[in-house]
Coordinates of C-alpha atoms and ligand atoms in Angstrom, one line a residue:
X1 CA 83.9 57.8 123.2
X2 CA 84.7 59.1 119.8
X3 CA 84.3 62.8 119.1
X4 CA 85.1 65.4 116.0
X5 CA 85.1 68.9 116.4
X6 CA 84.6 70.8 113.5
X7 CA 86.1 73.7 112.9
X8 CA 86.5 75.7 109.6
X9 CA 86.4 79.8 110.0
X10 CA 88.9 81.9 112.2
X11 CA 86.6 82.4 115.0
X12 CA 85.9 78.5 115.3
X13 CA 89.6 78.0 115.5
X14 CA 89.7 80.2 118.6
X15 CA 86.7 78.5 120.2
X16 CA 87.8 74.8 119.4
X17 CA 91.1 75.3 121.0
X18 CA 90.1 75.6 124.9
X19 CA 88.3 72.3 124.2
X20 CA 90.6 70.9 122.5
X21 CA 92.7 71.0 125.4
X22 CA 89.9 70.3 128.0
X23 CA 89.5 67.1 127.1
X24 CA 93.7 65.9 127.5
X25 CA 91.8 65.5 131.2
X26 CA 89.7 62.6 129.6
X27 CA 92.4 61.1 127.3
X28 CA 92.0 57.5 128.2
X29 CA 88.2 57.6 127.6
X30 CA 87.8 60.0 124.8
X31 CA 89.5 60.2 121.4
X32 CA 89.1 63.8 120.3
X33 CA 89.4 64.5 117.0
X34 CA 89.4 67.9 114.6
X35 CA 87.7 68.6 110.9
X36 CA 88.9 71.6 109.5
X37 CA 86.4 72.5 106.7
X38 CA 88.5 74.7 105.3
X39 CA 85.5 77.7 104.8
X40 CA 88.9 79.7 105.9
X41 CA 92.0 78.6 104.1
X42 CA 94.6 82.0 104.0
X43 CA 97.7 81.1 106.2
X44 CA 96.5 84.4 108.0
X45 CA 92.9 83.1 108.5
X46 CA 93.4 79.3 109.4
X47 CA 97.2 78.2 110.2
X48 CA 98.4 80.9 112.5
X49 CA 95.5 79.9 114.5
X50 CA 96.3 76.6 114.9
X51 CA 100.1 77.7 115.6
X52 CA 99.6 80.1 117.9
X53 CA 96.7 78.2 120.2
X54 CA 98.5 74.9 120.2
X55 CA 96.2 73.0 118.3
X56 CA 97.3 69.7 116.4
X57 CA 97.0 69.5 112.7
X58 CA 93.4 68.7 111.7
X59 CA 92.6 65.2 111.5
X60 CA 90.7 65.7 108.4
X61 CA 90.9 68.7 106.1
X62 CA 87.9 69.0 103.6
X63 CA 89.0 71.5 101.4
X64 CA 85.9 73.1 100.5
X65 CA 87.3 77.1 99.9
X66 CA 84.5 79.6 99.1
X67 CA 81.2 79.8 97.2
X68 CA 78.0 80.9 97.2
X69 CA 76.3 79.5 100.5
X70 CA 74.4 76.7 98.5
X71 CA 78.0 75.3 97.0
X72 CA 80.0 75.6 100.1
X73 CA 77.2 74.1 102.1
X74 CA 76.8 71.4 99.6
X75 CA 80.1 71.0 99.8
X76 CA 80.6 70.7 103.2
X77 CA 77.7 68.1 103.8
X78 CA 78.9 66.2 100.9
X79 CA 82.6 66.1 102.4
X80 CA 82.0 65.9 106.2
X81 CA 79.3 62.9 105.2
X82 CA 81.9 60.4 104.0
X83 CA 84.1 61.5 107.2
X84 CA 81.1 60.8 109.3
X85 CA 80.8 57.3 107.9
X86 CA 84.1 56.4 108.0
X87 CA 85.1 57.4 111.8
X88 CA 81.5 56.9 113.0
X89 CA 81.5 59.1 115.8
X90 CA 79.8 59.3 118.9
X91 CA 79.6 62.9 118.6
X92 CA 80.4 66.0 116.9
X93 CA 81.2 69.0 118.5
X94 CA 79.9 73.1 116.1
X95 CA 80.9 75.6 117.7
X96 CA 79.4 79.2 116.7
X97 CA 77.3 79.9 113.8
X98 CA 79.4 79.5 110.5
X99 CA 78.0 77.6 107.9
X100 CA 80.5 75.0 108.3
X101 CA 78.7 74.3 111.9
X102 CA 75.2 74.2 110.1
X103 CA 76.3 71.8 107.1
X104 CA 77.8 69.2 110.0
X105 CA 74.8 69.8 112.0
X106 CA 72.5 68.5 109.2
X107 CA 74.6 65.6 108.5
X108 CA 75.3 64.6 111.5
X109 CA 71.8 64.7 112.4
X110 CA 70.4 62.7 109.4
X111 CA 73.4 59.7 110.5
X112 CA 72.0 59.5 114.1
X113 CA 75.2 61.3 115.7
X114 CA 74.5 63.2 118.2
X115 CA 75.7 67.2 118.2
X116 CA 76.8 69.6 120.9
X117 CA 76.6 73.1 119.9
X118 CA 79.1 75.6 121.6
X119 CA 77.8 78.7 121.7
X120 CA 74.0 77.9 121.3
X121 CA 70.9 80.0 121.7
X122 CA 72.5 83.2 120.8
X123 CA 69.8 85.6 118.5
X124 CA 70.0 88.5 116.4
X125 CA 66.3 87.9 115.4
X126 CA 67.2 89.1 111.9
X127 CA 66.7 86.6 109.4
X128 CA 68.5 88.3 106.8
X129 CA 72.1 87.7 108.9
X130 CA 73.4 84.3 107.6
X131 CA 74.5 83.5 110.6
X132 CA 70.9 83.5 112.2
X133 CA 70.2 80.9 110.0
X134 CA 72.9 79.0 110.8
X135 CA 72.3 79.2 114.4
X136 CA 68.4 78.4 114.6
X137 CA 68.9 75.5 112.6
X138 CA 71.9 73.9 114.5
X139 CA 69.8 74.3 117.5
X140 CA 66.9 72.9 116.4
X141 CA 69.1 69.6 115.7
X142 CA 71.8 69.8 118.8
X143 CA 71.2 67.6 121.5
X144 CA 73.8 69.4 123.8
X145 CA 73.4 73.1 123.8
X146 CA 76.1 75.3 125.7
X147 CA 75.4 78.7 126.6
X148 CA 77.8 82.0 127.1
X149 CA 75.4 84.2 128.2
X150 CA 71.7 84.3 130.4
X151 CA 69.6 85.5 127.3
X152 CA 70.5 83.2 125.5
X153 CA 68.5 80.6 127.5
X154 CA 65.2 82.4 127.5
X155 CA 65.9 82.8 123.6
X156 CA 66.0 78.7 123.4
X157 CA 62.8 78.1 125.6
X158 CA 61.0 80.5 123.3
X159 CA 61.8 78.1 120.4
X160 CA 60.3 75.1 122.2
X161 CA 64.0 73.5 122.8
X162 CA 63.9 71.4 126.2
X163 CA 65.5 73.2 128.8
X164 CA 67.3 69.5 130.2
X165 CA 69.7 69.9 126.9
X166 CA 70.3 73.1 127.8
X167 CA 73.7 73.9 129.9
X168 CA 74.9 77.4 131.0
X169 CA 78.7 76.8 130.9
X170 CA 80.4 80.7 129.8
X171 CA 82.3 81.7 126.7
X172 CA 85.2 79.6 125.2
X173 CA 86.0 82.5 123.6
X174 CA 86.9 84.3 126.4
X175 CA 89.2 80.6 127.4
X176 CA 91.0 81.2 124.7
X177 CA 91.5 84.9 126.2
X178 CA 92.4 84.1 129.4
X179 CA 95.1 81.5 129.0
X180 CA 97.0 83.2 126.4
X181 CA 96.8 86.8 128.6
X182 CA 100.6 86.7 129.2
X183 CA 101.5 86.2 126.0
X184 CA 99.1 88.8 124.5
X185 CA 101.2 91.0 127.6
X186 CA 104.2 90.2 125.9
X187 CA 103.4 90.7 122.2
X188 CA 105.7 92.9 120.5
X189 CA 103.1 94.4 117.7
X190 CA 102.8 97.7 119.6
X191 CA 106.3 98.3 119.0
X192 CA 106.7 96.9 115.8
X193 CA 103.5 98.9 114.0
X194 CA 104.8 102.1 115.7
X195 CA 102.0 102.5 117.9
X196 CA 101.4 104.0 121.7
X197 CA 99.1 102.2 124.0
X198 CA 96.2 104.0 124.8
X199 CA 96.2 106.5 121.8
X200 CA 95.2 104.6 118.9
X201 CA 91.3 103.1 117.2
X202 CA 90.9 100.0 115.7
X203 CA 88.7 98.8 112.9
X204 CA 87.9 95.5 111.7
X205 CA 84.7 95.0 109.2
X206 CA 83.4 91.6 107.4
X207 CA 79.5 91.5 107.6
X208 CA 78.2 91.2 103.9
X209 CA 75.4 94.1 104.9
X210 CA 78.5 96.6 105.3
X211 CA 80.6 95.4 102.9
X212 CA 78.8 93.8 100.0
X213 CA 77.6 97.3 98.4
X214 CA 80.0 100.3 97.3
X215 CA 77.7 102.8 99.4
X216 CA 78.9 101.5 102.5
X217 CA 82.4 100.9 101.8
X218 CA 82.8 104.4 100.6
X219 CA 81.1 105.8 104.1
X220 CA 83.7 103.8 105.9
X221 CA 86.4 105.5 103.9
X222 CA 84.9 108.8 105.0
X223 CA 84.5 107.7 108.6
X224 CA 88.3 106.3 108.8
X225 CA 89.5 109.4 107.8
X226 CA 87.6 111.7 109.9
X227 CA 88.4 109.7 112.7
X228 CA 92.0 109.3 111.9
X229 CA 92.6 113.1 112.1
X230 CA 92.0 112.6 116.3
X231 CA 93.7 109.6 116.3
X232 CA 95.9 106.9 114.9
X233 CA 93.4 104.0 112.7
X234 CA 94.3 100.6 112.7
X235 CA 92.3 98.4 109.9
X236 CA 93.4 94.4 109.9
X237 CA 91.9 94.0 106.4
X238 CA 89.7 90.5 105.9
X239 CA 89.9 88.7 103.0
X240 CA 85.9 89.4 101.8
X241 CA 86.6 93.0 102.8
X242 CA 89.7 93.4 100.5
X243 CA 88.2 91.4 97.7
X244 CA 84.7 93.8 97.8
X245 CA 87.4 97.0 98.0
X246 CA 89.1 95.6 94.7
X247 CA 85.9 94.7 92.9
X248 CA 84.2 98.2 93.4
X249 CA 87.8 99.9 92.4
X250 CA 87.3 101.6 95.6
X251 CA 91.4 101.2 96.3
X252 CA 91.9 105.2 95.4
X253 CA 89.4 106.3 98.4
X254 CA 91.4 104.6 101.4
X255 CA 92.9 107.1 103.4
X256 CA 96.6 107.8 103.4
X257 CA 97.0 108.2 107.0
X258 CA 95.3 105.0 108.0
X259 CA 97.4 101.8 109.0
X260 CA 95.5 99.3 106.9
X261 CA 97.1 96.0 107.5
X262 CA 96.1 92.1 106.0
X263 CA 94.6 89.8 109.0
X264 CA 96.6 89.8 111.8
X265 CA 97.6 86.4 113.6
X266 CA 95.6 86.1 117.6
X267 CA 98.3 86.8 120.2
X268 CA 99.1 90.2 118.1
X269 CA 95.5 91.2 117.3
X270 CA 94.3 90.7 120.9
X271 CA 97.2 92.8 122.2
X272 CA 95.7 95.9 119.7
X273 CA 92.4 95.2 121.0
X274 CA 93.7 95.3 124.7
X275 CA 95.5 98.7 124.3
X276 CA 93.4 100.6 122.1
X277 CA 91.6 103.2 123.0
X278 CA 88.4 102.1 121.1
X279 CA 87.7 99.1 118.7
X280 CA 84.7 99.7 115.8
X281 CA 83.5 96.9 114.5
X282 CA 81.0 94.8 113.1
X283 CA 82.7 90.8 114.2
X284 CA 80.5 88.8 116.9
X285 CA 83.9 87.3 118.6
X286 CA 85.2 90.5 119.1
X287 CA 82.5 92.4 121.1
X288 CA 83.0 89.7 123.6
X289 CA 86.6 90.3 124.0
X290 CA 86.6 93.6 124.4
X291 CA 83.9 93.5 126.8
X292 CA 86.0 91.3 128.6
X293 CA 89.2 93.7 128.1
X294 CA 87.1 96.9 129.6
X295 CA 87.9 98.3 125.9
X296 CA 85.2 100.6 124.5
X297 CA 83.4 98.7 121.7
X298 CA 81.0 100.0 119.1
X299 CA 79.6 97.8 116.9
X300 CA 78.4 98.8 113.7
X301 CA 75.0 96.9 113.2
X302 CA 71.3 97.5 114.1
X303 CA 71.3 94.4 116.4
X304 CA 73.8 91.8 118.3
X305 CA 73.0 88.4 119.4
X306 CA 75.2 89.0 122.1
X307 CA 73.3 91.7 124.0
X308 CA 75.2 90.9 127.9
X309 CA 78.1 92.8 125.7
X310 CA 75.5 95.9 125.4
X311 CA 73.8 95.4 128.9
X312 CA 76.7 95.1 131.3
X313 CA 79.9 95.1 128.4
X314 CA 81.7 98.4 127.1
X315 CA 79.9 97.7 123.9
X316 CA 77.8 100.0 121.9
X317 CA 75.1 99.3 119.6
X318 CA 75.3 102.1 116.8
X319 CA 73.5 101.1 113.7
X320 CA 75.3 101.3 110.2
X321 CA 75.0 105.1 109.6
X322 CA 78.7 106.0 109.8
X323 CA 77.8 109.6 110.3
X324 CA 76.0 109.2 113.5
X325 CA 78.9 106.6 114.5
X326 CA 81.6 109.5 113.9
X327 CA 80.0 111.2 116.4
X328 CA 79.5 108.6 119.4
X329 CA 83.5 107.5 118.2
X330 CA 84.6 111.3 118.9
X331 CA 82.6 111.4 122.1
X332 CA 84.0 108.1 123.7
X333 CA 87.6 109.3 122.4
X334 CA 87.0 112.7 124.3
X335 CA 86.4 110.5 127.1
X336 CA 82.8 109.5 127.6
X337 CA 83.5 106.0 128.0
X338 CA 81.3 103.4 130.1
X339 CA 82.6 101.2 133.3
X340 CA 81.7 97.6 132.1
X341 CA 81.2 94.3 134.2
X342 CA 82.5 91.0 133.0
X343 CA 79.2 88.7 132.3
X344 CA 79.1 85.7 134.5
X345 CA 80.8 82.1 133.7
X346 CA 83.5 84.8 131.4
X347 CA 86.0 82.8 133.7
X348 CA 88.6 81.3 131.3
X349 CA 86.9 77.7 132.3
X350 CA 84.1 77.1 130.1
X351 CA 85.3 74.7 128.1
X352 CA 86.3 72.1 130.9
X353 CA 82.5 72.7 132.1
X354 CA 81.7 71.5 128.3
X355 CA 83.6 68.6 128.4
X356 CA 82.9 67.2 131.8
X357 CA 78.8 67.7 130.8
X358 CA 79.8 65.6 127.7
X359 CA 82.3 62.8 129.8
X360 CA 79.4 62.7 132.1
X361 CA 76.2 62.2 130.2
X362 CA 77.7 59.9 128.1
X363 CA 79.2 57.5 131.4
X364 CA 75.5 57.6 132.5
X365 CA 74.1 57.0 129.5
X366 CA 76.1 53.6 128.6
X367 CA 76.0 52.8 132.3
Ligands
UD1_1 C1 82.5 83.7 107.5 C2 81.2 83.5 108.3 C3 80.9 84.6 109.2 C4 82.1 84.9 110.2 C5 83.4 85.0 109.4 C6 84.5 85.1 110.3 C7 79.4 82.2 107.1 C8 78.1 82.4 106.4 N1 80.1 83.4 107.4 O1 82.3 84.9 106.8 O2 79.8 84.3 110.0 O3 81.8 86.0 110.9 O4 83.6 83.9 108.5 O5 85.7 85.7 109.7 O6 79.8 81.1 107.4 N2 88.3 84.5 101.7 C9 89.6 84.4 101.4 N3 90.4 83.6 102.1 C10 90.0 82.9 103.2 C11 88.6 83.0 103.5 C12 87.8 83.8 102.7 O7 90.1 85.0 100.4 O8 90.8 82.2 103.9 C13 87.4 85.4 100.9 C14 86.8 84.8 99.7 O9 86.8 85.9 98.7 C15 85.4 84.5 100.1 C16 85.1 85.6 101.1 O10 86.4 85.9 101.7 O11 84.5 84.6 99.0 C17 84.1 85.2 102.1 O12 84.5 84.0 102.8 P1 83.3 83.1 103.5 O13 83.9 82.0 104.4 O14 82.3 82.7 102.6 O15 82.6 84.1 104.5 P2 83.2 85.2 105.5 O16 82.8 86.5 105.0 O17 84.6 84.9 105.7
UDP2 N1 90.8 88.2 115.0 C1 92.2 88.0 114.8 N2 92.8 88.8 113.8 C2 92.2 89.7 113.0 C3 90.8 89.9 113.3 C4 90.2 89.1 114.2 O1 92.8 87.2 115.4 O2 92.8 90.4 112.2 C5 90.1 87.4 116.0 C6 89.3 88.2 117.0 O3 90.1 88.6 118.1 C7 88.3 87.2 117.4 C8 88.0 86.4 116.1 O4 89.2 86.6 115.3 O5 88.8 86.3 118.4 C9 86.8 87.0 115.4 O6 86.7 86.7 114.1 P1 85.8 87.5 113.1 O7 85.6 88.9 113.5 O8 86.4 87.2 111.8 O9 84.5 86.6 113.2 P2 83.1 86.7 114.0 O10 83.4 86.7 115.4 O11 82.4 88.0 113.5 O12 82.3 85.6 113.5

């Protein structure tokens, strides 16, 4: 059985590697191979991935860097299409809701290879997010659709999607979490950024709708620095974040007194997130995670596909106005902070559930 994985922004890289490893179980009946995109390219946004979660070199590296979502699409599907017809797989492998998971998914699709989408079903129900794009359409042509969370199965059935390719297995995100605990335990970043557990918040921010306009960058500004006179900010800078701040000429307004850092490599980013004393944020992978932690979470949107993280999680959902986010950030930093559950199947063994549903069907099948 001949599977590719494809894998081209930092979140994929996290999710891929759990699998990745899942499937050394199945070594003498699988060949497992990876296809980096390259949507994500930086050192800081691809490689130290791969280093850090023990990941081999990509099999095939497309090379497609940034672009308007028509060219890197394009691209992608152009790219990944001779791969496809050279390796002929049995199966590919999209996990999340990038567009490099879309652009396979089409291709794949129109070839006749069949897909298994990791982390399906999961809805913001707003159309203007990319990412809901990405993820109605790659489950409208998966024939394997793995699920982290309950909702997210009702969510499918509503779109018509037969419930037998349907599979409830838990979040490979939170794999990913789990096996590399000790090291997070162990990571030195606390230290070397001069920080105390416990007494520190940080910030990470990416979604086009609250970085893509100069209004909303300058509210963060204001927001970072009211909240850094209570306590210490930390602000791991990504790339479409730092380019919007240089395009707008908005460097002038960042606050002195914030740490504002580049994007910071896993093991050391999940150790902040673990021993911070709240995380704000606007990232999908990352109100998992802290749900998973017990961190307090706010998420700066009007909605989350992952809504477990809301219902049961430490995450709050605080819409974009900044002002009214100060406020619920100074409340949960004076201490009214909620217990959260972890959601079911979070159990660092999600992706051997994905693989053995793969090994399986696909014994049967050629039976
Ligand atoms: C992408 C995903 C988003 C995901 C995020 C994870 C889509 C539509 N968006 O958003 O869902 O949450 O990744 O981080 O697929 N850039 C660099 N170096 C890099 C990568 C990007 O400088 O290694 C800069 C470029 O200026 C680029 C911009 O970031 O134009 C945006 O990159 P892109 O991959 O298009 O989207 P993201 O915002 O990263
Ligand atoms: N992450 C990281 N370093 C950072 C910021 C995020 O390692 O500086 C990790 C984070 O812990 C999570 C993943 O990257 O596992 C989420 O990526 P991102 O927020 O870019 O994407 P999203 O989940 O929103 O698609």
């Amino acid at each position: 059985m001949k599977i590719i994985s494809i894998v081209g922004a930092r979140p994929n890289f996290i999710k891929i590697a759990p699998v990745h490893k899942a499937f050394g179980k199945y070594n003498d009946i699988v060949a497992h191979k990876i296809c980096h995109t390259g949507q994500h390219f930086d050192e800081k946004m691809s490689k130290v991935f791969f280093d850090e979660l023990e990941m081999p070199k990509p099999d095939f590296y497309l090379g497609v860097g940034s672009g308007s979502h028509a060219l890197q699409t394009a691209r992608i599907m152009m790219t990944f299409e001779k791969v496809a017809e050279s390796e002929k797989p049995d199966l590919i492998i999209v996990p999340g809701d990038v567009n490099s998971t879309m652009a396979c998914s089409i291709v794949a699709s129109k070839m006749g290879i069949k897909i298994a989408h990791v982390e399906a079903g999961l809805r913001s129900y707003d159309r203007e997010m990319p990412e809901e794009i990405n993820r109605v359409l790659t489950d409208l042509l998966s024939d394997y659709l793995f699920v982290t969370e309950r909702g997210a199965i009702d969510n499918l059935s509503r779109e018509g999607i037969d419930s037998r390719k349907v599979f409830f297995t838990g979040n490979v995100m939170i794999d990913s979490l789990v096996y590399y605990l000790p090291k997070i335990d162990s990571s030195g970043v606390l230290g070397d950024l001069d920080l105390t557990a416990g007494d520190f918040v940080l910030v990470t921010f990416h979604r086009p709708s609250n970085v893509d306009n100069t209004g909303s960058l300058r509210a963060l500004f204001e927001f970072l620095e009211r909240i850094s006179r209570e306590k210490r900010v930390v602000f791991p800078v990504h790339p479409r974040t730092k380019a919007r701040i240089k395009s707008f000429g908005l460097e002038g307004l960042i606050p002195d007194n914030i740490l504002m850092t580049g994007p910071i490599g896993y093991i050391d980013f999940l150790a902040l997130v673990k021993n911070s004393a709240l995380v704000v944020t606007d990232s999908g992978g990352i109100q998992e995670e802290t749900t998973f932690l017990s961190v307090p979470c706010i998420t700066v949107r009007n909605n989350t596909e992952r809504p477990v993280t809301v219902e049961i999680g430490t995450n709050f959902l605080a819409g974009t106005n900044l002002e009214s986010v100060g406020v619920l950030a100074l409340d949960i930093l004076s201490g009214n902070i909620k217990k959260g559950t972890v959601p079911e199947l979070w159990d660092g063994k999600a992706a051997q559930r994905i693989v053995d549903v793969l090994v399986t069907t696909h014994k049967r099948i050629n039976k």
